Each structure stands twice: as C-alpha cells, then as structure tokens.
Coordinates of C-alpha atoms and ligand atoms in Angstrom, one line a residue:
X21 CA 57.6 -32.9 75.8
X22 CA 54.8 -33.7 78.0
X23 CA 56.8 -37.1 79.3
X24 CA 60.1 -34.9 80.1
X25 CA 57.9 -32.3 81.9
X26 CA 56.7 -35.0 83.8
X27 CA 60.3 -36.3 85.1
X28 CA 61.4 -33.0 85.6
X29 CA 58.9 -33.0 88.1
X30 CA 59.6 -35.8 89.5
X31 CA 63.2 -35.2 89.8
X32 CA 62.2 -32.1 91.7
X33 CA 60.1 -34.2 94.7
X34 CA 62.6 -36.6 94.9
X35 CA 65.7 -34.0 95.7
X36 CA 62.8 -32.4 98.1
X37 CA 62.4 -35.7 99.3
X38 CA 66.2 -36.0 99.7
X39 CA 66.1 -32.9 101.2
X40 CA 63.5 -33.1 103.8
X41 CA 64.7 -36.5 104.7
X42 CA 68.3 -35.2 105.2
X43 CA 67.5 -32.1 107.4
X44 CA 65.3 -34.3 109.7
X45 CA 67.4 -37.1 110.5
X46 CA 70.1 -34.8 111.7
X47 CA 72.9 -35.5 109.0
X48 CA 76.4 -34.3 109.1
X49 CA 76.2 -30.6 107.2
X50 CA 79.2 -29.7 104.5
X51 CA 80.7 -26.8 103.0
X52 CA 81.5 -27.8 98.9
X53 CA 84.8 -26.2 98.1
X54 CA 85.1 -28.6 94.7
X55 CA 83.6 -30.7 92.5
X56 CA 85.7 -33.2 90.4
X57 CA 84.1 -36.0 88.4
X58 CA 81.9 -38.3 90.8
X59 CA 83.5 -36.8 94.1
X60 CA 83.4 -33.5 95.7
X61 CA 85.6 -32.0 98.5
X62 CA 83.5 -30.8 101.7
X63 CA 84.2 -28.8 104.8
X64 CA 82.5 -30.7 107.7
X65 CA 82.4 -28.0 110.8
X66 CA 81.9 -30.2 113.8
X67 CA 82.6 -29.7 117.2
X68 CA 84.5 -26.4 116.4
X69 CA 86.9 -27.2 113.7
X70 CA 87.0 -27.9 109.9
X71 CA 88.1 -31.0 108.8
X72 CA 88.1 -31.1 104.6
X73 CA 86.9 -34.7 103.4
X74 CA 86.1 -36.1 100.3
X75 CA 83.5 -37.6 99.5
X76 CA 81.0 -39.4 97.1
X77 CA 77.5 -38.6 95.4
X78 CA 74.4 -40.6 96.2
X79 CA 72.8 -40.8 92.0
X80 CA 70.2 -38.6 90.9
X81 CA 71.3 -35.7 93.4
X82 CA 71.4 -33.3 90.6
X83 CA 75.0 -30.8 89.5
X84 CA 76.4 -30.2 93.0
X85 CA 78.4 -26.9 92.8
X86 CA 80.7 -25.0 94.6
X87 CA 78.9 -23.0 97.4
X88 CA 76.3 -25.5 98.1
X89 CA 75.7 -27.1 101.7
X90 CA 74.7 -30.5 101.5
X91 CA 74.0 -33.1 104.1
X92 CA 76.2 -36.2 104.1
X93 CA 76.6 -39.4 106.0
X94 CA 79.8 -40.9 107.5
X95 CA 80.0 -44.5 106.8
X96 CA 82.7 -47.4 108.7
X97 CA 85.5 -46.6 107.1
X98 CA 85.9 -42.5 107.4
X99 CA 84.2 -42.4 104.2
X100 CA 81.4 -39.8 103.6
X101 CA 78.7 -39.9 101.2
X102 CA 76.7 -37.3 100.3
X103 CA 72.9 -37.3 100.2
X104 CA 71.1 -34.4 99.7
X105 CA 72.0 -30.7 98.5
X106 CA 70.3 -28.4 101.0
X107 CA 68.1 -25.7 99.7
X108 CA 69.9 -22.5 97.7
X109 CA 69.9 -19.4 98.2
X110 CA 70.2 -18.9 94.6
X111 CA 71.9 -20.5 91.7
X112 CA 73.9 -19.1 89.0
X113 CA 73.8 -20.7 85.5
X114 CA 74.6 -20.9 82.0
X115 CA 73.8 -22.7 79.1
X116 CA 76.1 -24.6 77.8
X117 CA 77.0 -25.4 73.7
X118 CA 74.8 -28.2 73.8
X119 CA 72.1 -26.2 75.1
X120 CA 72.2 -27.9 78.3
X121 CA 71.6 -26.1 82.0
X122 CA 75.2 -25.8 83.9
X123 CA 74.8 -24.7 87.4
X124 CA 78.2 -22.7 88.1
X125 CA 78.0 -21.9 91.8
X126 CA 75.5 -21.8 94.5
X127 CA 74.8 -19.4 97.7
X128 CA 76.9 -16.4 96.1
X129 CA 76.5 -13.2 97.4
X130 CA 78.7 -11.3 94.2
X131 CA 79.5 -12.1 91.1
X132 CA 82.8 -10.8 89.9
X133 CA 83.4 -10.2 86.2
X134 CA 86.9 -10.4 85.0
X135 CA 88.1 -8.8 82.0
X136 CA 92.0 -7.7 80.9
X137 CA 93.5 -5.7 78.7
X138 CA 94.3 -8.7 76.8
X139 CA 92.5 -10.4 75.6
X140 CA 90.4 -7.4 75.5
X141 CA 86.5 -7.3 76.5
X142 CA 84.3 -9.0 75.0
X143 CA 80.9 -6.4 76.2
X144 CA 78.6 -8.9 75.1
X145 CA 80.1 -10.9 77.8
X146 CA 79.8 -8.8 80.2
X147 CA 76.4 -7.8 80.0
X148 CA 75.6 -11.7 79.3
X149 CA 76.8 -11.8 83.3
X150 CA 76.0 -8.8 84.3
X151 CA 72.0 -9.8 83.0
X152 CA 72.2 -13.5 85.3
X153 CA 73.5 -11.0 88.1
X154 CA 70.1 -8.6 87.8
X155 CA 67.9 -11.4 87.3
X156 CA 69.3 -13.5 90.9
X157 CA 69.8 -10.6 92.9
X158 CA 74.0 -11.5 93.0
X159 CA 75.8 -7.7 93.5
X160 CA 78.2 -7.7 90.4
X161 CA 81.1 -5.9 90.4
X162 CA 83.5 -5.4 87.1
X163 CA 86.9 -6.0 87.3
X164 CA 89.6 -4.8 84.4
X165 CA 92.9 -6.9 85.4
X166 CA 96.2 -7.0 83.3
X167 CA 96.1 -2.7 83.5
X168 CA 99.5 -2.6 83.8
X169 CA 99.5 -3.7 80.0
X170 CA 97.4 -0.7 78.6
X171 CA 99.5 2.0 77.6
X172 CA 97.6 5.0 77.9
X173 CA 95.4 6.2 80.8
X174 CA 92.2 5.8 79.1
X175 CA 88.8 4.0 78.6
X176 CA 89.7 2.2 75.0
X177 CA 87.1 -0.2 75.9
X178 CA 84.7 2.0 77.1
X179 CA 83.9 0.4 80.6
X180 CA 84.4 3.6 82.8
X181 CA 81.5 5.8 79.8
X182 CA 79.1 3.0 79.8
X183 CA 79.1 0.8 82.7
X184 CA 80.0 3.6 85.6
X185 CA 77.1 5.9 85.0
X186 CA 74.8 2.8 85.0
X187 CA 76.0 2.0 88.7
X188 CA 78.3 -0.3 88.1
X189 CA 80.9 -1.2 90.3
X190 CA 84.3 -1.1 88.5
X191 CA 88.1 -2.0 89.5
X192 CA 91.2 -1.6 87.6
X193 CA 93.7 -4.6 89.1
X194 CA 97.5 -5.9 88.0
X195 CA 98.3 -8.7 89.5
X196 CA 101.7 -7.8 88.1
X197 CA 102.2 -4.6 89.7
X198 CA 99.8 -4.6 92.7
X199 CA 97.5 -1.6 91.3
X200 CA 93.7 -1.9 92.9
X201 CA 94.7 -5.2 94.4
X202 CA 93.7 -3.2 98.2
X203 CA 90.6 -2.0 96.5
X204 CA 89.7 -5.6 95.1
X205 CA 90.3 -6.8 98.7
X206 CA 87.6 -4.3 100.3
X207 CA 85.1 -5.5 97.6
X208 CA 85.6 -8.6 98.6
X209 CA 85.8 -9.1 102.1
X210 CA 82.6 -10.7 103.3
X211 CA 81.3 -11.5 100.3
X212 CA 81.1 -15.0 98.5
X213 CA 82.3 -14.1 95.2
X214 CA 82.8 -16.0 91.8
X215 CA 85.0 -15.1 89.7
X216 CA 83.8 -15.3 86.1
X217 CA 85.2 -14.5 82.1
X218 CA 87.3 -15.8 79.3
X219 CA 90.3 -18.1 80.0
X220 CA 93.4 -15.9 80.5
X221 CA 92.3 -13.0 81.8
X222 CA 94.1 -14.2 85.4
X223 CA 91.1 -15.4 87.7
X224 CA 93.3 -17.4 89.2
X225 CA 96.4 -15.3 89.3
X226 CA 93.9 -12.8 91.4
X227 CA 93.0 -15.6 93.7
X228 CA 96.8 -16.7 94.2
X229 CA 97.6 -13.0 95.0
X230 CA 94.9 -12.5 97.7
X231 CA 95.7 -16.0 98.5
X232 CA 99.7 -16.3 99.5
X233 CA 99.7 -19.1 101.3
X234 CA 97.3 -21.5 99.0
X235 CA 99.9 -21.3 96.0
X236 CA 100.4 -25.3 95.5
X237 CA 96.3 -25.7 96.1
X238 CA 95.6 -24.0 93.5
X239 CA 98.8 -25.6 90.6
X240 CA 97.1 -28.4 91.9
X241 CA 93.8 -28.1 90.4
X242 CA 95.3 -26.2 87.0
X243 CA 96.8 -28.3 83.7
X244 CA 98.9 -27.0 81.3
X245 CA 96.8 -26.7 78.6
X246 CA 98.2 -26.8 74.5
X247 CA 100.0 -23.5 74.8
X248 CA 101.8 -24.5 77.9
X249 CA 100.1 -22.4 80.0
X250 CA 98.2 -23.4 83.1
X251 CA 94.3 -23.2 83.3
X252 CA 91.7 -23.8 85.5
X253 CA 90.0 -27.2 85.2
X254 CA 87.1 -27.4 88.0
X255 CA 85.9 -24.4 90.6
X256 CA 86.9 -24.3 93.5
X257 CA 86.0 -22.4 97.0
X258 CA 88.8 -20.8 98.8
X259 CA 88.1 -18.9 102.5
X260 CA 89.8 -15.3 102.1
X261 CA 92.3 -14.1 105.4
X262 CA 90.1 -10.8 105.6
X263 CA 86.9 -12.8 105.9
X264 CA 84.7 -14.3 102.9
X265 CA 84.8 -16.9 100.4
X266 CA 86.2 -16.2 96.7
X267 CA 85.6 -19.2 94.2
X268 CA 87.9 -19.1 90.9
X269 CA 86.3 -20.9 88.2
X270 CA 87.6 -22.4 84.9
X271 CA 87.2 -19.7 82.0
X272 CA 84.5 -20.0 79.3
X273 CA 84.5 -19.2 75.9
X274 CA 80.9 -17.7 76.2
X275 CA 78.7 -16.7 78.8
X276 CA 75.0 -18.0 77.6
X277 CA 73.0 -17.1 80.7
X278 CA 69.9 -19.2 81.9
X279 CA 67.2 -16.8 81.6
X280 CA 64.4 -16.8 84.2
X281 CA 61.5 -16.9 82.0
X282 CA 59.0 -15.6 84.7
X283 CA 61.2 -11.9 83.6
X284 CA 61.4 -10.2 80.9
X285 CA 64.8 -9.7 79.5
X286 CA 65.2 -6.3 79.8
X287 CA 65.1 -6.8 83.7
X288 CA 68.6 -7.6 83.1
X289 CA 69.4 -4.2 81.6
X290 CA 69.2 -1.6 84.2
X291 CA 68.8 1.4 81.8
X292 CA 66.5 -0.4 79.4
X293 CA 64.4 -1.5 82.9
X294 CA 63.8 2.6 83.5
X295 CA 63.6 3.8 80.3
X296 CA 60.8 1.0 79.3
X297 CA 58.7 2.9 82.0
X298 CA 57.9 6.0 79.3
X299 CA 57.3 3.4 76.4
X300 CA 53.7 4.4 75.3
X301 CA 53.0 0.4 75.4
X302 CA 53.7 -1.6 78.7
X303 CA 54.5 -4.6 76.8
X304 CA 56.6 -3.0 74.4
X305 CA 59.9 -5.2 73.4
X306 CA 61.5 -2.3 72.3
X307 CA 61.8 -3.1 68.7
X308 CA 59.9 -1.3 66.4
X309 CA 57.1 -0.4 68.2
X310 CA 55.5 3.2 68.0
X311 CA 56.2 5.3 71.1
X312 CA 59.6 3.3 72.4
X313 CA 61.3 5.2 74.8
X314 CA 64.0 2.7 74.1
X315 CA 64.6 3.3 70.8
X316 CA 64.4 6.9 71.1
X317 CA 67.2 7.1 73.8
X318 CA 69.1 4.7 71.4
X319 CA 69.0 7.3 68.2
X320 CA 69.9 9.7 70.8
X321 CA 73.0 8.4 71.9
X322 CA 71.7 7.8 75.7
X323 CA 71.6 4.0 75.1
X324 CA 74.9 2.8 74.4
X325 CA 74.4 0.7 71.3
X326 CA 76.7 -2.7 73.0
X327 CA 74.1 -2.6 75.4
X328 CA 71.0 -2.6 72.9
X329 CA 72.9 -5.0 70.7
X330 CA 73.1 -7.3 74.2
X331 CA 69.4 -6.7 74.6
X332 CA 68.9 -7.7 71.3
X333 CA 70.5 -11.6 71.9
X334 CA 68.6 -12.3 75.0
X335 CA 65.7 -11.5 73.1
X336 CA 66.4 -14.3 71.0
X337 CA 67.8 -16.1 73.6
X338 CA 64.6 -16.0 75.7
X339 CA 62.5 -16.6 72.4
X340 CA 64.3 -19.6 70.8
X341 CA 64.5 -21.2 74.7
X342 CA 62.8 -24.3 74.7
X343 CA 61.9 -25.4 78.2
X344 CA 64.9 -26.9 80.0
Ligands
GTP241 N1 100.7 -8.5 82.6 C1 99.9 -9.1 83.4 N2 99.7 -10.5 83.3 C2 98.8 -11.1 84.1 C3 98.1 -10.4 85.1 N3 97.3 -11.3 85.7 C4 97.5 -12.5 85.2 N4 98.5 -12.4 84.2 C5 98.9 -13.5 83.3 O1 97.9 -14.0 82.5 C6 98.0 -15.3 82.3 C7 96.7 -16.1 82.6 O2 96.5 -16.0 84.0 P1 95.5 -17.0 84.8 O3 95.4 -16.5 86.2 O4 95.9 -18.4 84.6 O5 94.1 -16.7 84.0 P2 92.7 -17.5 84.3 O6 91.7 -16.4 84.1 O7 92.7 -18.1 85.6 O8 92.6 -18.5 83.1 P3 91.8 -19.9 83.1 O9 92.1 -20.7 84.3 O10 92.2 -20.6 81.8 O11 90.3 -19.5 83.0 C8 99.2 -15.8 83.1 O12 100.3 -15.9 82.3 C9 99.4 -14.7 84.1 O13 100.7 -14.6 84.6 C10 98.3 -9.0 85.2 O14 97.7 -8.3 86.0 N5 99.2 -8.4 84.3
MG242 MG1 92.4 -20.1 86.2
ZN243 ZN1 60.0 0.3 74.2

C-alpha cells in the first residue's frame, strides 16, 4: 500500500517534470481529437492553420484523452512525438470493471447525457453522470434521443417530473425526424461537449447529423459489432460549424464514476445537497439517523426514490473505494 502510494507519487513529479520541461523549452502545442492504441491524432495550430498529424507517446505519459493539449516534438522525418500532457482543466472519469481509473475526456466544458426511448433509461445512469458532472463543475445537460419512437406524448420515464424541477437541462431529439435537433445545436454551440450513455442510444448518429460533411470520418472509426450494427470503438473530437467542439465516445455498459473523495457524495445530488442543510446532524449520511431531513422528504414523496436509491450506491461506492 505504502510502496504504491509512493509511485503514485512519483509518477505525479515526473509528468510535472514533463510538464514544466515541455512549456519551457517552447514545444510545438496540440489539440487531441483521438486516441487509438499507442498513437493519438493531434491538431498542431501553427502559423495560422491546422494541420492534423499523428503522432506517438513518449512512455509513462499517463491515459492521454480526447480534449487534452499536449506538447510535442517534430522529429527528421515529419514525425511527431508527444511529450508531455499540459495541465487540465478538469478530467472526467470512470471506473472501469476491473476497478481501474479510465480518464474519458479532458478540458470539457459540458457533459451531455444521452438516453432514447430504446433502449430505455437506465436513471441510475444518469445520475451516476450527472454526480461526476456536480462534482467537476462540467454543465450537464440531458438528452432523450430516438423520441420519434415513443408513442404517446408523455414522461413514461419520468425525466421531465424528476430531473426538470431539479434544474436540469433537458432535450427531446430524433435524429430520424429532425425534432429538437435546432435546440441541441444552441446547447451546444461553444461548448466542448462529450457525449456519454449506453451503446445504441445514437451518440454518433447525433454527431453525423450536426456534422454533414464528416460522414466517412466518423464510419471510419466505427466496426460493425456482432449484431451488424456499427459502434463506436475510440472518442473522438470533432469541431462543430456553429462554433465548439463535440466529442462522441464509444458507449458503456455502466457509468461507475470516480468519486472525489475530498466530497461527500451527496455533493453530487443537488436536492440531497440542500435538503442535508435542515438535517439535525451536519455529518448526517442520511441513513437512519434521527432528525434527517433526507429521509423525511423521501417518506414524503419530495425525494424521488431513483434518486435516493442512486445516493444510496455512491455511498458504497465511496465506502468500498480503495485508494486508486
Ligand atoms: N428511430 C430512431 N433511431 C435512431 C435515432 N438515432 C439513432 N438511431 C438508430 O440507433 C442505432 C444506434 O445509433 P448509433 O448512433 O450508432 O448509437 P451510438 O450511441 O453511437 O452507439 P455506440 O457507438 O455503440 O455507443 C442506429 O441504428 C441508428 O440509426 C433516432 O432519433 N430515432
Ligand atoms: Mg457511436
Ligand atoms: Zn440526513
């Protein structure tokens, strides 16, 4: 435990190291708009224009992500290596099955939640994101795609009752028959938004629609997976017409987010966050405790129980975390 500490460390002053050396001796500066095995794709800005290069990873960098600047040199032959990551913004991440630290993207301004009509919602997935959102200061915003599938003009997954009245942004899109796609557009424009949720829920088919004219870019990076259909394989940064980036990311089957430990979890719960002030105890975890504002709100149907069931597992989460 103690030795691991110890690297983690030292892993941390030698990319500051990396870092520090890299900003000083006036490197070339990059854009990453992919990430594929050993090699990432960069967009070099020099002398005005944009030229897109690939290039390779100096070891022990750390996971290079989609978003990040880096510094890079240019060697004899055109190629480019890159040699530090500059310093983030922020970071999102997840936990992986393993119980491994994935960094997702870098230097995002929004996270975008996508969920469809089918396959429908998961809610614990979406507060899962929603809670790495709150806890990195990213603006999240909900999208409900595939709406031209649902057959009646209502909330069967309760979205609008829950999530609205908590602030929420929300946006009902069809890539199919253009509803909310102008809407989607306005939330976007400016932003650098990734695009997050469950494999099939059309991340991509979003991106080609706001995208026209990167259609064979993006079959490029997608396989047809078992079923025949295409999915995502790696993230990948794309510059939007009206202004702003949008990365599309390969779907998950689960969204374990990295908790910052330094919060509690219900700092990723903006209703639990206000209610906890009128818990008699300041430390209360909302459990059983005597006086738990919480709870109370919860019997009284104020607290929607998804959302106290969501608390609930990042509560464990947060517990059973060892330190990664
Ligand atoms: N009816 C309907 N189908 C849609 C819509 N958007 C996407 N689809 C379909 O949903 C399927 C999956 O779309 P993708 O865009 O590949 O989904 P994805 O989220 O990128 O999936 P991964 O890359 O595997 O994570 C495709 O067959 C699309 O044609 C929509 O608004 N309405
Ligand atoms: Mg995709
Ligand atoms: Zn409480």
């Amino acid at each position: 435990m103690a030795r691991r500490r110890l690297s983690q460390q030292q892993r941390q002053r030698i990319r500051q190291a990396q870092q520090t050396e890299a900003l000083s001796a006036d490197h070339l500066q990059a854009l990453v708009v992919s990430h594929q095995g050993g090699r990432v794709l960069l967009e070099v800005e020099r002398d005005d224009a944009v030229n897109t290069v690939d290039a390779k990873i100096k070891s022990n960098l750390g996971s290079i992500v989609c978003g990040d600047r880096v510094a890079l040199e240019q060697g004899d032959r055109d190629d480019y290596r890159v040699l530090a990551i500059l310093p983030r913004a922020n970071l999102l991440q997840r936990i992986d099955g393993f119980g491994n630290t994935r960094a997702v993207a870098a230097n995002i301004s929004q996270l975008v939640v996508c969920l469809a009509v089918v396959p429908a919602p998961n809610l614990l997935l979406l507060d899962q994101y929603l809670l790495s959102a709150e806890q990195q200061d990213i603006r999240p915003l909900i999208v409900l795609n595939k709406i031209d599938l649902l057959e009646h003009a209502s909330d069967p997954f309760e979205l609008e009752s829950i999530y609205r009245p908590l602030g929420y942004d929300l946006v009902n899109t069809s890539v199919e028959n253009g509803t909310g796609m102008d809407l989607l557009r306005d939330r976007l424009a400016g932003e650098v938004s990734v695009l997050g949720g469950v494999s099939g829920v059309g991340k991509s088919s979003l991106t080609r629609w706001l995208l026209p004219d990167e259609e064979i870019r993006i079959a490029d990076i997608s396989a047809a997976n078992e079923e025949g259909r295409h999915t995502t394989r790696s993230s990948r940064l794309y510059h939007l017409p009206g202004g702003g980036d949008l990365i599309d990311t390969p779907g998950v089957r689960g969204f374990n987010p990295w908790i910052d430990r330094s919060l509690s979890p219900a700092q990723g719960f903006r209703e639990i966050r206000e209610l906890a002030n009128a818990c008699r105890f300041h430390n209360c975890q909302h459990l059983r405790e005597p006086g738990c504002a919480v709870v109370t709100a919860l019997g009284d149907g104020r607290l929607a129980s998804s959302r106290y069931q969501s608390y609930l597992r990042s509560l464990e989460a947060a517990d059973t975390r060892t330190d990664r």
